Coordinates of C-alpha atoms and ligand atoms in Angstrom, one line a residue:
M1 CA 81.4 103.7 83.5
R2 CA 83.7 106.6 82.5
I3 CA 87.2 106.0 83.7
L4 CA 90.1 108.5 83.7
V5 CA 93.5 106.9 83.7
S6 CA 96.7 108.7 84.4
N7 CA 100.2 108.0 85.8
D8 CA 103.5 109.7 86.7
D9 CA 105.8 107.7 84.5
G10 CA 104.5 109.3 81.3
I11 CA 102.2 108.4 78.5
T12 CA 104.6 105.8 77.0
A13 CA 105.1 103.9 80.2
P14 CA 104.4 100.2 79.9
G15 CA 102.6 100.2 83.3
L16 CA 100.0 102.7 82.0
A17 CA 99.3 100.6 78.9
A18 CA 99.0 97.4 81.0
L19 CA 96.5 99.2 83.3
V20 CA 94.5 100.5 80.4
A21 CA 94.3 97.1 78.8
A22 CA 93.3 95.5 82.1
V23 CA 90.3 97.8 82.6
R24 CA 89.2 98.5 79.0
D25 CA 86.1 96.3 79.3
L26 CA 84.8 98.3 82.3
G27 CA 83.6 101.2 80.2
E28 CA 84.8 104.3 78.4
I29 CA 88.5 104.9 79.0
V30 CA 90.1 108.3 78.8
V31 CA 93.9 108.5 79.2
A32 CA 95.5 111.8 80.3
A33 CA 99.1 111.4 81.3
P34 CA 102.3 113.5 81.4
D35 CA 104.3 113.7 78.2
S36 CA 107.5 113.1 80.2
P37 CA 108.5 111.1 83.3
Q38 CA 107.2 112.8 86.4
S39 CA 108.2 110.4 89.2
A40 CA 108.5 112.0 92.6
A41 CA 106.6 115.1 91.3
A42 CA 104.3 114.5 94.3
H43 CA 101.2 116.8 94.2
S44 CA 102.9 119.7 92.4
I45 CA 100.9 121.6 89.7
T46 CA 102.0 123.9 86.9
L47 CA 101.1 127.6 87.7
K48 CA 103.0 129.8 85.2
E49 CA 103.2 127.8 82.0
P50 CA 100.3 126.9 79.8
L51 CA 99.6 123.2 79.5
G52 CA 99.9 121.6 76.1
V53 CA 97.7 118.7 75.1
E54 CA 98.7 116.3 72.3
Y55 CA 96.5 113.4 71.2
V56 CA 98.7 110.4 70.7
R57 CA 98.2 106.9 69.6
I58 CA 100.7 104.3 70.6
A59 CA 100.6 101.2 68.4
G60 CA 101.3 97.6 69.3
P61 CA 100.0 95.1 71.8
G62 CA 100.9 97.5 74.7
G63 CA 99.4 100.4 72.8
L64 CA 96.8 103.0 73.8
E65 CA 95.2 106.2 72.7
G66 CA 95.3 109.2 75.0
M67 CA 96.2 112.7 75.8
A68 CA 99.9 113.6 76.5
I69 CA 100.0 116.7 78.6
S70 CA 103.0 118.9 79.3
G71 CA 102.4 119.0 83.0
R72 CA 102.5 117.2 86.3
P73 CA 100.4 114.2 87.1
A74 CA 98.0 116.3 89.1
D75 CA 97.7 118.8 86.2
C76 CA 96.7 115.9 83.9
V77 CA 93.9 114.7 86.1
R78 CA 92.6 118.2 86.9
L79 CA 92.7 119.5 83.3
A80 CA 91.1 116.3 82.0
I81 CA 88.2 116.6 84.4
R82 CA 87.8 120.4 84.1
N83 CA 88.2 120.8 80.3
L84 CA 89.0 117.7 78.3
M85 CA 86.4 115.0 79.3
D86 CA 82.8 114.9 78.1
G87 CA 81.7 114.6 81.7
P88 CA 83.0 113.8 85.2
P89 CA 84.7 110.5 85.6
D90 CA 83.0 107.7 87.6
L91 CA 86.5 106.5 88.6
V92 CA 90.1 107.7 88.4
L93 CA 92.9 105.2 88.1
S94 CA 96.6 106.0 88.3
G95 CA 99.6 103.7 87.4
I96 CA 100.8 101.2 87.2
N97 CA 103.8 102.8 88.6
A98 CA 107.3 101.3 88.1
G99 CA 108.2 101.2 91.7
A100 CA 106.4 100.8 95.0
N101 CA 104.6 103.7 96.6
V102 CA 104.4 102.7 100.3
G103 CA 105.2 104.4 103.6
V104 CA 106.5 107.9 103.5
N105 CA 107.2 107.6 99.8
I106 CA 103.4 108.1 99.3
F107 CA 104.2 111.8 99.9
Y108 CA 106.7 112.0 97.1
S109 CA 104.6 109.9 94.7
G110 CA 103.1 111.5 91.5
T111 CA 101.2 108.2 91.0
V112 CA 99.3 108.6 94.3
A113 CA 99.0 112.4 93.7
A114 CA 97.2 111.8 90.4
A115 CA 94.7 109.6 92.1
A116 CA 94.4 112.0 95.0
E117 CA 93.6 114.8 92.5
G118 CA 90.8 112.6 91.2
A119 CA 89.5 112.2 94.7
M120 CA 89.7 115.9 95.3
C121 CA 87.7 116.5 92.1
G122 CA 85.0 114.2 93.5
A123 CA 85.6 110.8 92.0
P124 CA 86.6 107.6 93.7
A125 CA 90.3 107.0 92.8
V126 CA 92.8 104.1 93.0
A127 CA 96.6 104.3 92.6
F128 CA 98.4 101.2 91.5
S129 CA 102.2 100.7 91.9
A130 CA 104.4 97.7 91.4
A131 CA 107.5 96.9 93.3
V132 CA 109.9 96.4 90.4
A133 CA 113.1 97.6 92.2
G134 CA 116.1 95.9 90.7
L135 CA 114.5 95.1 87.4
N136 CA 115.0 97.0 84.2
E137 CA 111.7 98.6 83.3
G138 CA 111.5 96.5 80.1
D139 CA 111.8 93.3 82.2
A140 CA 109.0 94.2 84.6
D141 CA 105.9 92.0 83.9
F142 CA 103.2 94.7 84.1
V143 CA 100.7 92.5 82.4
T144 CA 100.8 90.1 85.3
V145 CA 100.8 92.9 87.8
A146 CA 97.8 94.4 86.0
G147 CA 95.9 91.2 86.6
Y148 CA 96.4 91.6 90.4
C149 CA 95.4 95.3 90.1
R150 CA 92.2 94.3 88.3
R151 CA 91.5 91.7 90.9
V152 CA 91.7 94.3 93.7
L153 CA 89.7 96.8 91.6
D154 CA 86.9 94.3 91.1
R155 CA 86.6 93.7 94.8
L156 CA 86.6 97.5 95.5
L157 CA 83.9 98.0 92.8
A158 CA 81.8 95.2 94.2
D159 CA 82.0 96.7 97.7
G160 CA 81.0 100.1 96.2
L161 CA 83.6 102.8 95.9
E162 CA 82.4 106.1 97.2
E163 CA 83.0 109.6 95.9
R164 CA 86.3 111.1 97.0
Q165 CA 87.5 107.7 98.2
L166 CA 91.2 107.2 97.7
I167 CA 92.8 103.8 97.7
N168 CA 96.5 103.0 97.3
V169 CA 97.4 99.6 96.0
N170 CA 100.9 98.1 95.7
V171 CA 101.8 94.8 94.1
P172 CA 105.0 93.0 95.1
L173 CA 107.6 91.9 92.6
V174 CA 106.1 89.1 90.5
A175 CA 109.2 88.0 88.6
D176 CA 110.3 85.3 91.0
E177 CA 107.3 84.2 92.9
P178 CA 103.6 85.2 92.8
P179 CA 102.1 87.4 95.5
R180 CA 100.9 85.5 98.7
G181 CA 97.6 87.3 98.9
I182 CA 95.9 90.6 99.4
R183 CA 96.2 92.5 102.7
L184 CA 94.7 95.7 104.1
A185 CA 97.7 97.7 105.4
E186 CA 98.2 100.9 107.2
Q187 CA 100.7 103.4 105.8
S188 CA 104.1 103.1 107.5
D189 CA 105.6 106.2 108.9
A190 CA 109.1 104.7 109.1
D191 CA 111.8 106.9 107.7
V192 CA 113.7 106.1 104.6
I193 CA 117.4 105.4 105.2
D194 CA 119.1 107.0 102.3
T195 CA 122.2 109.1 101.6
Y196 CA 123.3 112.0 99.5
R197 CA 126.6 111.3 97.7
P198 CA 128.8 114.4 97.5
E199 CA 130.7 115.3 94.3
Q200 CA 133.1 118.1 93.5
T201 CA 132.4 120.4 90.6
P202 CA 135.3 121.8 88.5
T203 CA 135.0 125.1 90.3
G204 CA 135.4 123.3 93.7
A205 CA 131.8 123.5 94.8
T206 CA 130.3 120.5 96.4
R207 CA 127.0 119.1 95.1
F208 CA 125.0 116.2 96.3
H209 CA 123.3 113.3 94.5
L210 CA 120.4 111.4 96.2
A211 CA 121.6 107.8 96.1
A212 CA 119.4 105.5 94.0
E213 CA 119.5 102.8 96.7
Y214 CA 117.4 103.2 99.8
A215 CA 115.7 101.1 102.5
F216 CA 113.1 101.8 105.1
D217 CA 113.8 102.0 108.7
K218 CA 112.0 99.3 110.8
A219 CA 108.4 99.4 109.8
H220 CA 105.3 98.3 111.8
P221 CA 104.4 94.7 110.9
D222 CA 100.8 95.6 109.9
S223 CA 102.1 98.4 107.6
D224 CA 102.2 98.6 103.8
V225 CA 106.0 98.6 103.9
A226 CA 106.2 95.4 105.9
L227 CA 103.4 93.5 104.2
L228 CA 104.6 94.4 100.7
A229 CA 108.1 93.1 101.7
E230 CA 106.4 89.8 102.7
R231 CA 105.0 89.6 99.1
Y232 CA 101.5 90.6 99.8
V233 CA 99.4 92.9 97.5
T234 CA 98.7 95.8 99.9
V235 CA 95.6 97.9 99.9
T236 CA 95.6 101.1 101.9
P237 CA 92.7 103.6 102.1
L238 CA 94.0 107.1 102.3
H239 CA 92.6 110.5 103.3
V240 CA 92.9 113.7 101.3
D241 CA 92.3 115.3 104.7
I242 CA 95.7 114.8 106.5
T243 CA 94.6 116.4 109.7
C244 CA 95.9 114.6 112.8
H245 CA 92.6 114.2 114.5
E246 CA 94.1 112.6 117.6
R247 CA 96.1 115.7 118.2
M248 CA 93.2 118.1 117.9
A249 CA 92.1 117.7 121.5
A250 CA 95.6 117.8 122.9
L251 CA 96.3 121.1 121.1
H252 CA 93.0 122.7 122.2
A253 CA 94.7 124.9 124.8
L254 CA 96.5 127.0 122.1
E255 CA 93.2 128.5 121.0
E256 CA 92.5 132.0 122.2
D257 CA 90.3 134.9 121.4
F258 CA 91.5 138.3 120.2
G259 CA 88.0 139.8 120.1
G260 CA 86.5 141.3 117.0
T261 CA 83.8 140.0 114.8
V262 CA 83.7 138.2 111.5
Ligands
LIG301 MN1 106.8 106.8 88.7

């Protein structure tokens, strides 16, 4: 099996090394990751600038070999598949992100976007994130988290991951107590309760910082937000197609014909 691994925290992130180490025995591993942190890059791509590719080898127990790319997470996956790999990947993995990617944060996530890009390119893809809020990145036990990621991945592979299938996995904080189990969870649409902190510039203008602390508004009990908070590993199948199929029938009346032919 040929596996492409990417992330949004960058090629030197400990979560990436832990994920690579956890899946290395599954086949040929190709790492293509941003050369700088790209959290909250979402699904942006680089249009104007050329993408640089540097082959790097990071030594040590958390080491890896891979391609550091001067772009966004989605750039890394697309460029790797289109130009840098010997053939199409059988599987695309992203993560392990330092921070949960549940609820509406899925839309901001570069980690999920890297996996989604893999699905768009035709491969099954899984995004892995760890709820490490409140920990320094160096204190986060990504090796233990990676064990839970591998456990979920083995189940997914045993069930047969299909082409273009996109799965989002989140592992709760493992520092204090282990996860309570694995749960299928729907994506929460609860809003994030956050604030922008104003500051005055020397010229008297006001600027705004997005505060680091945030919380979710009340989330549905079966949702990824709620189940992750209850210390479950959450597994959420996602669509690249974000059409609201339920609304299609209700909106049918807005269709009209202007005549003419194709
Ligand atoms: Mn990140």
